[in-house]
Coordinates of C-alpha atoms in Angstrom, one line a residue:
X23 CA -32.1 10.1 -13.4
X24 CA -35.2 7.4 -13.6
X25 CA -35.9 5.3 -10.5
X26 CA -34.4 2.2 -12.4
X27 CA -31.3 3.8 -12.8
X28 CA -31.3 5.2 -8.8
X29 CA -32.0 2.0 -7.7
X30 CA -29.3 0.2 -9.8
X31 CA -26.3 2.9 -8.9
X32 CA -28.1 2.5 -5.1
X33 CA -27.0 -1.6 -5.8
X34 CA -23.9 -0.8 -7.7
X35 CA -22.8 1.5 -4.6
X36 CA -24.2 -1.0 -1.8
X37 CA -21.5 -4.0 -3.9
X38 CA -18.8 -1.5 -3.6
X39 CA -19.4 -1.0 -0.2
X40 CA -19.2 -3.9 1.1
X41 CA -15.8 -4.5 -0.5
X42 CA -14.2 -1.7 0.7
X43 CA -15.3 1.0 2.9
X44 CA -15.7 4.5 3.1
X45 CA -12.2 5.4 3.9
X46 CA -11.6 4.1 0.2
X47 CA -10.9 6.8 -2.8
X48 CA -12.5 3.6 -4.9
X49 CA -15.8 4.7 -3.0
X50 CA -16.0 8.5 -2.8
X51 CA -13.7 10.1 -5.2
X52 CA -14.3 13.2 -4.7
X53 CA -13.2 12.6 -0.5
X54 CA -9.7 14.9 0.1
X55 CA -7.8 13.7 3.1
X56 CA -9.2 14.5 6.7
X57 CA -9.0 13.4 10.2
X58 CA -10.7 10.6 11.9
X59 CA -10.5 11.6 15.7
X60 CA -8.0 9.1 17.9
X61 CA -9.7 6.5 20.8
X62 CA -8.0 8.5 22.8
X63 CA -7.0 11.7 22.6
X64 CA -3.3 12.4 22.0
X65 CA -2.8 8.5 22.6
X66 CA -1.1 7.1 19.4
X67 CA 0.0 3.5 21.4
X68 CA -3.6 2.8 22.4
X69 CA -4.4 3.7 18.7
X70 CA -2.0 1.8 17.2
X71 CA -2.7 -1.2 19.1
X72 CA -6.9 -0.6 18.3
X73 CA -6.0 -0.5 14.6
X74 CA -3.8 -3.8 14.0
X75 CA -6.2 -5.6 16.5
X76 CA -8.8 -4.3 13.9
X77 CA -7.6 -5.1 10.9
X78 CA -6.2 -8.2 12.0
X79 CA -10.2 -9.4 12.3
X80 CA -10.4 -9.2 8.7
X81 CA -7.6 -8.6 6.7
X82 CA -3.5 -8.9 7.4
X83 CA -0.6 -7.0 8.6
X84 CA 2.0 -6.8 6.5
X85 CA 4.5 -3.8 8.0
X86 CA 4.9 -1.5 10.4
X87 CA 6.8 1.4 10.6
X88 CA 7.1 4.9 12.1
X89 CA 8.5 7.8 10.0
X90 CA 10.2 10.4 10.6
X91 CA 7.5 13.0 11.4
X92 CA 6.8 10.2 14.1
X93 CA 4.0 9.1 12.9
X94 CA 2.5 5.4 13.2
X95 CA 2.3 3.9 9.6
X96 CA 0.8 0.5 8.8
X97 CA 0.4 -1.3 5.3
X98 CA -2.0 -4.2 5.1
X99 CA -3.0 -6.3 2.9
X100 CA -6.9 -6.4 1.9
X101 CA -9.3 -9.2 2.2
X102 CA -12.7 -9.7 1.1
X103 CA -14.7 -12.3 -0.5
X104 CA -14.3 -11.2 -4.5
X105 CA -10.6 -11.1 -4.1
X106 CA -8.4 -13.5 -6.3
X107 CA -5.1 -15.4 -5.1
X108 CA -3.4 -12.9 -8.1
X109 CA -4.4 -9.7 -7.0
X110 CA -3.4 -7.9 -4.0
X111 CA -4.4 -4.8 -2.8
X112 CA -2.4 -3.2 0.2
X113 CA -3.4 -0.4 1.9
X114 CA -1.3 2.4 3.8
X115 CA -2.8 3.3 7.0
X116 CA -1.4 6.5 9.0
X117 CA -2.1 7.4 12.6
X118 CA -1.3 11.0 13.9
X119 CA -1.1 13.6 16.6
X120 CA -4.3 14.4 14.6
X121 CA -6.0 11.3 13.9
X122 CA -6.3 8.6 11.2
X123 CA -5.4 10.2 8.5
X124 CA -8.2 9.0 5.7
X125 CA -9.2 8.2 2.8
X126 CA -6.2 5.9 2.9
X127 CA -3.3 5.5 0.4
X128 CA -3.3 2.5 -1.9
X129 CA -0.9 -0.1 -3.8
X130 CA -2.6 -2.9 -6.5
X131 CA -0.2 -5.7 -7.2
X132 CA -0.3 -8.5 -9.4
X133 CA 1.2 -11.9 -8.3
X134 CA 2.1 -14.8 -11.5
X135 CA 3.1 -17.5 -9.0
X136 CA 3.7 -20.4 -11.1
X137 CA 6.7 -17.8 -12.7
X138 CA 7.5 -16.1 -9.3
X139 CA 6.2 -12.8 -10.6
X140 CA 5.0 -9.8 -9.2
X141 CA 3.4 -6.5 -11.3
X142 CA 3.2 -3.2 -9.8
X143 CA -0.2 -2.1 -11.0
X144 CA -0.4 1.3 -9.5
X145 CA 1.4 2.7 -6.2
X146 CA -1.6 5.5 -5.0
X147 CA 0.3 7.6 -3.0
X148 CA -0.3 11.7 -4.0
X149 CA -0.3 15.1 -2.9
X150 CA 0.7 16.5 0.3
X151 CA 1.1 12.4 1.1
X152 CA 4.5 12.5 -1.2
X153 CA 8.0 12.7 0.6
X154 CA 6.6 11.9 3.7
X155 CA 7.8 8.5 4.1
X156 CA 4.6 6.7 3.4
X157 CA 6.0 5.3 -0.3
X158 CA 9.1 3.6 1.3
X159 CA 7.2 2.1 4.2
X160 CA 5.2 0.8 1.4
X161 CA 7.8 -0.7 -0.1
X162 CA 9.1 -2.7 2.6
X163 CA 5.7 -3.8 3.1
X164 CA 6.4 -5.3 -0.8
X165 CA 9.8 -6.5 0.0
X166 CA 8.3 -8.6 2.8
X167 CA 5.4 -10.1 0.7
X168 CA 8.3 -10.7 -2.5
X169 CA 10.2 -13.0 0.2
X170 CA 6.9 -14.9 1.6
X171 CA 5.7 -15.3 -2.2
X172 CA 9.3 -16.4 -3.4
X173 CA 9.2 -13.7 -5.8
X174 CA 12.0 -13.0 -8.1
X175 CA 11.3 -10.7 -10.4
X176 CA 9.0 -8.0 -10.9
X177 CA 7.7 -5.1 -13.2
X178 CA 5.7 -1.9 -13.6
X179 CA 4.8 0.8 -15.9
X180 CA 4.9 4.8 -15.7
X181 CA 2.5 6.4 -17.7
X182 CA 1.7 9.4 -19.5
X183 CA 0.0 10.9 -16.5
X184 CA 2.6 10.1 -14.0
X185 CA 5.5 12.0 -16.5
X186 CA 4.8 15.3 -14.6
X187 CA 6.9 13.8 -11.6
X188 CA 8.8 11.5 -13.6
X189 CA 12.2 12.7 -11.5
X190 CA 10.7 11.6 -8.5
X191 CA 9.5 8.4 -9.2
X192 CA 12.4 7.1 -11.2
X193 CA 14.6 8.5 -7.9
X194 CA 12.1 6.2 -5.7
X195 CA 12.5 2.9 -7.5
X196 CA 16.2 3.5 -8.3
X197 CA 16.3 3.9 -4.4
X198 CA 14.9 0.8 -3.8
X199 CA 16.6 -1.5 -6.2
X200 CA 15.1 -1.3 -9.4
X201 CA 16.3 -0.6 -12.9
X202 CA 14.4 2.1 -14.8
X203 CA 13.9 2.5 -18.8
X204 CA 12.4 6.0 -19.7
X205 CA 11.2 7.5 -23.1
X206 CA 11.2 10.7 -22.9
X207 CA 9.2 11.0 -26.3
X208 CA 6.6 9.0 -25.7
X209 CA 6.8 10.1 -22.1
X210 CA 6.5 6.6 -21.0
X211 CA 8.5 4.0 -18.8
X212 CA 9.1 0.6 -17.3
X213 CA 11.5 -0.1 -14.2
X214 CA 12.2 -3.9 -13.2
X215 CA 13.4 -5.4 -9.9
X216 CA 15.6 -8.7 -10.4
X217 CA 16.5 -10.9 -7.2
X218 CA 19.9 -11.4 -6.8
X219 CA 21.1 -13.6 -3.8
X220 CA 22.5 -10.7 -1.7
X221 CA 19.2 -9.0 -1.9
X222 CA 17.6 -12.4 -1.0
X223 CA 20.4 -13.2 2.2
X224 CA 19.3 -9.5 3.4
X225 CA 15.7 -9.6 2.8
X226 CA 15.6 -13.0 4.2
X227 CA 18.0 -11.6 7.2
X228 CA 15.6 -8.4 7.7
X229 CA 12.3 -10.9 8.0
X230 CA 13.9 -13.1 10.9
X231 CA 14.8 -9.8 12.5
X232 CA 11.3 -8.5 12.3
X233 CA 9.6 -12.2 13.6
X234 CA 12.0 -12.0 16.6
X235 CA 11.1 -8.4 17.5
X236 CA 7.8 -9.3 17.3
X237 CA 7.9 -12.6 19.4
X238 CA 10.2 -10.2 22.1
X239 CA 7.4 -7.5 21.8
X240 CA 4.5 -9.8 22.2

């Protein structure tokens, strides 16, 4: 490689940084899950409480959970100063008996506001993450941005590369509401998510719930 072209991939990877950071796949590909140590040892409330106080500074909590392995799971939404009103990137932050589990877990969204639309990009969570409760929490996270953004409808596509699981996923959106078209020759799919007003009277029910535990919790 010629000095130019270290200098411009030195530029390119300086940009990139600064948009996310390095517990992003987006920045080091290559990184496999690891560890980052707790605060405090063995202390997941003081770590919990760190992390939203943290990404509260720049960016925005969107849901909280704990699954059933017990561990603390947050989903936020990411801000930064190349970001457009119709894209949203959430990311799924887990805390552990371990650590922070890292690189984190990622869903890209696509919001058409002026039609109440909302288009599941991609839903980044793989490997020894799946079945753990992380895609569901995720979800929720979605459901609560669907009912701030007055969404009413909203789409996505499984590929070709996503057919080797293809049981799994369409079991995961049919869980959550959606309606799923497959093509089994192609090995390509779509699955939809209409509002009805009994979803909307329960989703709107659920958010209430959440601001009051909150407020009570604060």
């Amino acid at each position: 490689m010629s000095t130019e072209d270290k200098v411009q991939a030195s530029r390119i990877t300086k940009i990139i940084s600064n948009i996310f950071d390095e517990n992003d796949p987006i920045v080091n590909l290559e990184l496999h899950t690891y560890y980052e140590p707790l605060q405090r040892m063995e202390d997941l409330m003081y770590e919990l409480e760190y992390q939203i106080r943290k990404i509260n500074t720049r960016h925005k909590l969107i849901h909280q959970a704990t699954n059933r392995y017990n561990e603390e799971v947050l989903v936020f939404q990411l801000f930064n100063s190349s970001t457009e009103e119709e894209h949203i990137h959430l990311r799924v932050m887990v805390i552990t008996k371990n650590g922070v589990q890292a690189p984190y877990s990622n869903v890209f969204l696509r919001i058409k506001a002026e039609q109440n639309k909302m288009h599941i990009n991609d839903f980044k969570i793989e490997g020894e993450r799946v079945n753990r409760g992380y895609g569901s929490i995720a979800m929720e996270a979605i459901k609560k941005l669907v009912n701030e953004l007055k969404i009413t409808f909203i789409t996505g596509s499984i590929k070709t590369v996503d057919w080797d699981h293809i049981e799994r996923s369409e079991h995961f959106y049919k869980k959550h509401g959606f309606t799923c078209k497959l093509d089994a020759v192609s090995e390509v799919g779509s699955f939809e998510w209409k509002e009805s007003n009994k979803q909307k009277k329960c989703l709107q029910k659920r958010v209430v719930t959440d601001l009051r535990c909150s407020v009570l919790s604060g």
